[in-house]
CSV table of C-alpha atoms in Angstrom, one decimal:
chain,number,residue,atom,x,y,z
W,22,MET,CA,21.5,83.8,159.9
W,23,LYS,CA,21.9,80.5,158.4
W,24,HIS,CA,24.5,81.8,155.7
W,25,THR,CA,26.4,83.6,158.4
W,26,ILE,CA,26.7,80.3,160.3
W,27,LEU,CA,27.7,78.4,157.2
W,28,PHE,CA,30.3,80.9,156.2
W,29,GLY,CA,31.6,81.1,159.9
W,30,LEU,CA,32.0,77.2,159.9
W,31,THR,CA,33.6,77.2,156.5
W,32,LEU,CA,35.9,79.8,157.3
W,33,VAL,CA,37.1,78.0,160.2
W,34,LEU,CA,37.2,74.6,158.7
W,35,VAL,CA,39.2,76.0,155.6
W,36,LEU,CA,41.7,78.0,157.8
W,37,SER,CA,42.4,74.8,159.9
W,38,TRP,CA,43.2,73.0,156.5
W,39,ILE,CA,45.4,75.7,155.0
W,40,ASP,CA,47.2,77.4,157.9
W,41,SER,CA,48.7,74.3,159.0
W,42,ASP,CA,50.8,74.0,155.7
W,43,ALA,CA,51.2,77.7,155.4
W,44,GLN,CA,53.1,77.8,158.8
W,45,LYS,CA,55.6,75.3,157.5
W,46,GLU,CA,59.0,76.0,156.1
W,47,GLU,CA,59.0,75.4,152.5
W,48,ALA,CA,60.9,72.3,151.6
W,49,PRO,CA,62.7,71.7,148.2
W,50,ASP,CA,60.8,69.9,145.4
W,51,ASN,CA,62.7,66.8,145.7
W,52,TRP,CA,62.1,66.5,149.7
W,53,PHE,CA,60.5,62.9,149.3
W,54,HIS,CA,63.9,61.5,147.7
W,55,LEU,CA,65.8,63.0,150.6
W,56,ASP,CA,67.1,61.4,153.7
W,57,LEU,CA,66.5,62.6,157.2
W,58,GLU,CA,69.8,61.7,158.5
W,59,GLN,CA,71.8,63.2,155.8
W,60,ASP,CA,69.6,66.0,154.2
W,61,LYS,CA,67.5,66.7,157.2
W,62,TYR,CA,64.5,66.1,155.3
W,63,PRO,CA,62.1,63.0,156.1
W,64,GLY,CA,62.0,61.5,152.3
W,65,VAL,CA,62.2,57.9,151.6
W,66,SER,CA,65.9,58.2,151.3
W,67,SER,CA,65.6,56.9,147.3
W,68,ASP,CA,68.6,59.5,146.3
W,69,ARG,CA,71.0,58.2,149.0
W,70,MET,CA,69.9,54.5,148.1
W,71,TYR,CA,70.8,55.0,144.5
W,72,ASN,CA,74.1,56.8,145.5
W,73,GLU,CA,75.3,54.2,148.1
W,74,LEU,CA,73.6,50.9,148.3
W,75,LEU,CA,72.9,50.6,144.4
W,76,ASN,CA,76.0,52.4,142.9
W,77,GLY,CA,77.4,50.5,140.2
W,78,LYS,CA,74.8,47.9,140.3
W,79,LYS,CA,72.7,46.9,137.6
W,80,GLY,CA,69.0,46.1,137.8
W,81,GLN,CA,66.2,44.0,136.1
W,82,LYS,CA,63.3,46.0,134.7
W,83,VAL,CA,60.0,45.4,136.8
W,84,ILE,CA,56.7,45.8,135.7
W,85,VAL,CA,54.2,47.5,138.0
W,86,ALA,CA,50.6,47.2,138.0
W,87,VAL,CA,48.9,50.1,139.6
W,88,LEU,CA,45.3,49.3,140.9
W,89,ASP,CA,43.7,52.7,141.4
W,90,SER,CA,41.5,55.4,139.4
W,91,GLY,CA,42.8,55.8,135.9
W,92,VAL,CA,46.3,56.6,134.6
W,93,ASP,CA,47.3,59.2,132.0
W,94,ALA,CA,49.2,57.3,129.6
W,95,GLU,CA,50.3,60.2,127.5
W,96,HIS,CA,51.5,62.3,130.4
W,97,GLU,CA,54.6,63.9,129.5
W,98,ASP,CA,56.3,62.3,132.6
W,99,LEU,CA,55.0,59.0,132.2
W,100,LYS,CA,54.7,58.2,128.6
W,101,ASP,CA,58.1,57.1,128.1
W,102,VAL,CA,58.0,54.6,131.1
W,103,MET,CA,54.2,53.2,130.3
W,104,TRP,CA,54.2,49.7,129.9
W,105,THR,CA,52.9,48.7,126.4
W,106,ASN,CA,51.5,45.1,125.8
W,107,PRO,CA,53.7,43.6,123.0
W,108,GLY,CA,51.3,40.7,122.3
W,109,GLU,CA,48.4,43.0,121.3
W,110,ILE,CA,48.0,45.4,118.0
W,111,PRO,CA,46.4,48.8,119.0
W,112,GLY,CA,42.9,49.4,117.7
W,113,ASN,CA,42.2,46.2,115.7
W,114,GLY,CA,39.3,45.1,118.2
W,115,ILE,CA,40.9,41.7,118.5
W,116,ASP,CA,42.0,39.9,121.5
W,117,ASP,CA,45.7,39.1,119.8
W,118,ASP,CA,47.3,37.5,122.8
W,119,ASN,CA,44.1,35.6,123.8
W,120,ASN,CA,44.5,36.9,127.4
W,121,GLY,CA,40.4,37.8,127.5
W,122,PHE,CA,41.0,41.4,127.0
W,123,VAL,CA,40.6,43.2,123.6
W,124,ASP,CA,43.2,46.0,122.8
W,125,ASP,CA,44.6,45.9,126.5
W,126,ILE,CA,47.6,48.1,125.3
W,127,HIS,CA,48.6,49.9,128.7
W,128,GLY,CA,46.4,47.9,130.8
W,129,TRP,CA,42.7,47.6,131.6
W,130,ASN,CA,39.9,49.2,133.0
W,131,PHE,CA,37.6,47.1,135.1
W,132,ILE,CA,35.0,49.7,136.0
W,133,GLY,CA,33.5,50.3,132.7
W,134,ASN,CA,31.6,48.5,130.0
W,135,LYS,CA,32.0,47.5,126.4
W,136,ASN,CA,30.1,50.7,125.3
W,137,GLY,CA,32.8,53.1,126.7
W,138,GLU,CA,30.5,53.9,129.8
W,139,ASN,CA,32.9,54.2,133.0
W,140,VAL,CA,32.2,54.2,136.6
W,141,ALA,CA,33.1,57.7,138.0
W,142,HIS,CA,32.1,57.1,141.7
W,143,ASP,CA,31.6,53.8,143.5
W,144,ASN,CA,30.6,52.9,147.2
W,145,LEU,CA,33.2,51.2,149.6
W,146,GLU,CA,33.3,47.2,150.2
W,147,MET,CA,32.3,47.8,153.7
W,148,THR,CA,29.1,49.7,152.3
W,149,ARG,CA,28.2,46.9,149.8
W,150,THR,CA,28.7,44.4,152.8
W,151,TYR,CA,26.1,46.7,154.7
W,152,ALA,CA,23.7,46.7,151.9
W,153,LEU,CA,23.7,43.0,151.5
W,154,TYR,CA,23.4,42.3,155.1
W,155,ARG,CA,20.6,45.1,155.4
W,156,LYS,CA,18.5,42.9,153.0
W,157,LYS,CA,19.0,39.9,155.2
W,158,TYR,CA,18.7,41.6,158.5
W,159,GLU,CA,16.9,44.8,158.4
W,160,ASN,CA,13.8,43.5,160.4
W,161,SER,CA,15.0,40.3,161.8
W,162,ASP,CA,14.4,39.0,165.3
W,163,VAL,CA,18.1,38.5,166.7
W,164,ASP,CA,17.1,35.8,168.9
W,165,LYS,CA,15.9,33.4,166.2
W,166,LEU,CA,19.2,34.0,164.4
W,167,SER,CA,21.8,31.3,164.2
W,168,LYS,CA,25.4,31.9,165.7
W,169,LYS,CA,27.1,32.7,162.3
W,170,GLU,CA,23.7,34.9,161.4
W,171,LYS,CA,24.2,36.7,164.7
W,172,SER,CA,27.8,37.6,163.7
W,173,GLU,CA,26.9,38.8,160.2
W,174,TYR,CA,24.2,41.0,162.1
W,175,GLU,CA,26.7,42.3,164.5
W,176,THR,CA,28.8,43.4,161.4
W,177,TYR,CA,25.6,44.9,159.6
W,178,GLU,CA,25.0,47.0,162.9
W,179,LYS,CA,28.6,48.1,163.0
W,180,TYR,CA,28.9,49.1,159.5
W,181,GLY,CA,25.6,51.0,159.7
W,182,GLU,CA,27.0,53.0,162.6
W,183,ILE,CA,30.1,53.9,160.8
W,184,ILE,CA,28.0,54.8,157.7
W,185,SER,CA,25.4,57.0,159.3
W,186,LYS,CA,28.7,58.9,161.2
W,187,LYS,CA,30.7,59.5,158.0
W,188,LYS,CA,27.3,60.9,156.5
W,189,GLU,CA,26.9,63.2,159.4
W,190,GLU,CA,30.3,64.3,159.1
W,191,ILE,CA,30.7,64.7,155.4
W,192,GLY,CA,27.4,66.2,154.5
W,193,PRO,CA,27.9,69.8,156.7
W,194,GLN,CA,31.5,69.9,155.4
W,195,LEU,CA,30.2,69.6,151.7
W,196,GLU,CA,27.3,72.2,152.1
W,197,ASN,CA,30.0,74.3,153.8
W,198,LEU,CA,32.1,73.8,150.9
W,199,LYS,CA,29.4,74.3,148.1
W,200,PHE,CA,28.4,77.4,149.7
W,201,THR,CA,31.8,78.9,149.6
W,202,THR,CA,32.4,78.0,146.1
W,203,GLN,CA,29.2,80.0,145.4
W,204,LEU,CA,30.7,82.8,147.4
W,205,PHE,CA,33.7,82.8,144.8
W,206,ASP,CA,31.5,82.8,141.9
W,207,MET,CA,29.7,85.8,143.4
W,208,VAL,CA,32.8,87.6,144.0
W,209,LYS,CA,34.1,86.9,140.5
W,210,ALA,CA,30.8,88.3,138.8
W,211,THR,CA,30.8,91.2,141.2
W,212,LEU,CA,34.3,92.2,140.3
W,213,GLN,CA,34.0,91.1,136.6
W,214,LYS,CA,37.1,89.1,136.6
W,215,ASP,CA,38.4,85.8,137.3
W,216,ASP,CA,41.4,86.6,139.2
W,217,VAL,CA,41.6,89.4,141.5
W,218,THR,CA,44.2,91.0,144.0
W,219,GLN,CA,44.0,91.0,147.8
W,220,GLU,CA,43.6,95.0,147.8
W,221,GLU,CA,40.7,94.6,145.3
W,222,LEU,CA,39.1,91.9,147.6
W,223,LYS,CA,39.4,94.1,150.7
W,224,ASN,CA,37.8,96.7,148.8
W,225,LEU,CA,35.0,95.2,147.3
W,226,LYS,CA,31.7,97.0,148.0
W,227,ALA,CA,28.4,94.8,147.7
W,228,ASP,CA,24.7,95.1,148.7
W,229,ASP,CA,25.1,91.8,150.6
W,230,PRO,CA,27.0,92.1,153.9
W,231,ILE,CA,28.0,88.3,153.6
W,232,LEU,CA,29.7,88.9,150.3
W,233,GLU,CA,31.8,91.7,151.7
W,234,ARG,CA,33.0,89.6,154.6
W,235,ALA,CA,33.6,86.6,152.2
W,236,SER,CA,35.7,88.7,150.1
W,237,ALA,CA,37.8,89.9,153.2
W,238,ALA,CA,38.0,86.5,154.4
W,239,PHE,CA,39.5,85.3,150.9
W,240,ALA,CA,42.2,88.5,151.0
W,241,GLU,CA,43.2,86.8,154.4
W,242,MET,CA,43.3,83.3,153.1
W,243,MET,CA,45.4,84.5,150.1
W,244,LYS,CA,47.7,86.2,152.6
W,245,GLU,CA,48.2,83.2,154.5
W,246,THR,CA,48.6,80.6,152.0
W,247,GLY,CA,50.4,82.6,149.2
W,248,PHE,CA,47.9,81.5,146.6
W,249,SER,CA,46.4,83.8,144.3
W,250,PHE,CA,42.6,84.3,144.1
W,251,LYS,CA,42.3,81.7,141.2
W,252,GLU,CA,44.6,79.3,142.7
W,253,LEU,CA,42.4,79.6,145.8
W,254,SER,CA,39.1,79.2,144.1
W,255,GLU,CA,40.6,75.9,142.3
W,256,TYR,CA,41.5,74.6,145.7
W,257,PHE,CA,37.9,74.8,146.8
W,258,ASP,CA,36.8,73.5,143.7
W,259,GLU,CA,39.0,70.3,144.1
W,260,LEU,CA,38.0,70.1,147.9
W,261,THR,CA,34.4,70.1,146.8
W,262,ASP,CA,34.8,67.6,144.3
W,263,TYR,CA,36.6,65.3,146.9
W,264,PHE,CA,33.9,65.4,149.4
W,265,SER,CA,31.2,65.1,146.8
W,266,GLY,CA,32.8,61.9,145.6
W,267,GLN,CA,33.0,60.9,149.7
W,268,ILE,CA,29.3,60.9,149.5
W,269,TYR,CA,29.3,58.0,147.1
W,270,HIS,CA,31.5,55.9,149.4
W,271,TYR,CA,28.7,55.5,151.9
W,272,ASP,CA,25.7,55.1,149.8
W,273,PRO,CA,24.3,51.6,150.4
W,274,ASP,CA,21.7,52.2,147.7
W,275,LEU,CA,24.4,52.7,144.8
W,276,ASN,CA,24.8,49.9,142.7
W,277,THR,CA,27.5,50.5,140.0
W,278,ARG,CA,27.4,46.8,138.7
W,279,THR,CA,24.8,47.7,136.4
W,280,ILE,CA,26.8,49.6,134.4
W,281,ILE,CA,29.7,47.1,134.5
W,282,GLY,CA,27.6,44.2,134.0
W,283,ASP,CA,29.8,41.9,135.9
W,284,ASN,CA,29.1,39.4,138.6
W,285,TYR,CA,30.5,40.8,141.7
W,286,ALA,CA,30.6,37.5,143.7
W,287,ASN,CA,32.5,35.9,140.9
W,288,PRO,CA,36.6,36.8,141.5
W,289,TYR,CA,37.4,34.6,138.4
W,290,GLU,CA,35.0,36.3,135.9
W,291,THR,CA,36.7,38.0,132.8
W,292,GLY,CA,35.5,39.5,129.7
W,293,TYR,CA,34.1,42.8,131.2
W,294,GLY,CA,35.6,46.3,131.4
W,295,ASN,CA,37.1,48.2,128.4
W,296,ASN,CA,40.6,49.3,127.6
W,297,ASP,CA,40.1,52.9,128.6
W,298,VAL,CA,43.0,53.0,131.2
W,299,GLU,CA,42.3,57.1,131.8
W,300,GLY,CA,38.8,56.8,132.6
W,301,PRO,CA,36.6,59.4,133.8
W,302,ASP,CA,39.2,60.7,136.5
W,303,ALA,CA,43.0,59.9,136.0
W,304,GLY,CA,44.0,62.2,138.8
W,305,HIS,CA,45.1,59.7,141.6
W,306,GLY,CA,46.4,57.0,139.4
W,307,THR,CA,48.6,59.1,137.5
W,308,HIS,CA,49.8,60.8,140.9
W,309,VAL,CA,50.5,57.3,142.1
W,310,ALA,CA,52.0,56.1,138.7
W,311,GLY,CA,54.3,59.2,139.1
W,312,ILE,CA,55.5,58.4,142.5
W,313,ILE,CA,56.6,55.1,141.5
W,314,GLY,CA,58.2,55.5,138.1
W,315,ALA,CA,58.1,59.1,136.7
W,316,SER,CA,61.1,59.8,134.2
W,317,ARG,CA,64.0,60.4,136.3
W,318,ASP,CA,66.3,61.8,133.2
W,319,ASN,CA,63.8,64.3,131.3
W,320,ASP,CA,64.0,67.3,133.4
W,321,LEU,CA,60.0,67.5,133.7
W,322,GLY,CA,57.8,67.2,136.8
W,323,ILE,CA,59.2,64.9,139.4
W,324,ARG,CA,61.6,62.1,139.6
W,325,GLY,CA,59.8,58.8,140.2
W,326,VAL,CA,61.4,56.3,143.0
W,327,ALA,CA,62.0,53.7,140.7
W,328,ASN,CA,64.4,54.0,137.7
W,329,ASN,CA,64.1,50.6,136.1
W,330,VAL,CA,60.3,50.1,135.9
W,331,GLU,CA,57.4,50.0,133.6
């Protein structure tokens, strides 16, 4: 019964996420560069900007710092536009330009240490503030607090409620997704293949009725989304990874500074981190860097918004 309820909740949740996109008209690959008035697609009008406002004008190159997860500096659509520090000699272990960072060729990783260990997940500023105030006010007598302390106490309570609510939301979603990915693995093991057709899913016979219903549901999802079974499975893996990371955001007991070794309260501190700009997960940072400046003339991937950046 528990698994049946979990599967039902997962199916409703997933169909609500996927079906909204499946119902939309497929947009052109460059929709985000288009103009609502001119092209009927709600992009950022960058193509129109280049054709009209900037036509015939010469720009000055701008260096853009991306503060995000890591960036894949060797990505085929980014390697030609990556900033390279002209004052640093790669790989010599020396701070050639005396800026406090050794071998910062393409930038710097502030969430790692000199031994090459990187932080994969971290909590939010709100969560860290809650953890700080919890030490001060967890068992406090509110009536004896000063005006400033009462203000901090109110923040502590407010953040505590938000964190508790987020955990209540994310926990069941993550459990549902984990259960669904297990069902994907069970289907693969039963059919002894990683990618199967809708027909094979509909005709799957198993001793476990939950597995048969899951298989039929996956076939329906493939029909609704246009995904292959492999693509659908990968999509669920990505969702599971995403919500797994969200758990760390609201964990007040997580302290990644023990890995990094910096003093978080000192905004002027340097000398920590490493030059691994890719880090443990370069997905989102690479995505953002690509939106900004992916090569516009190499016929690969997308064209970034800016044509004169590093």
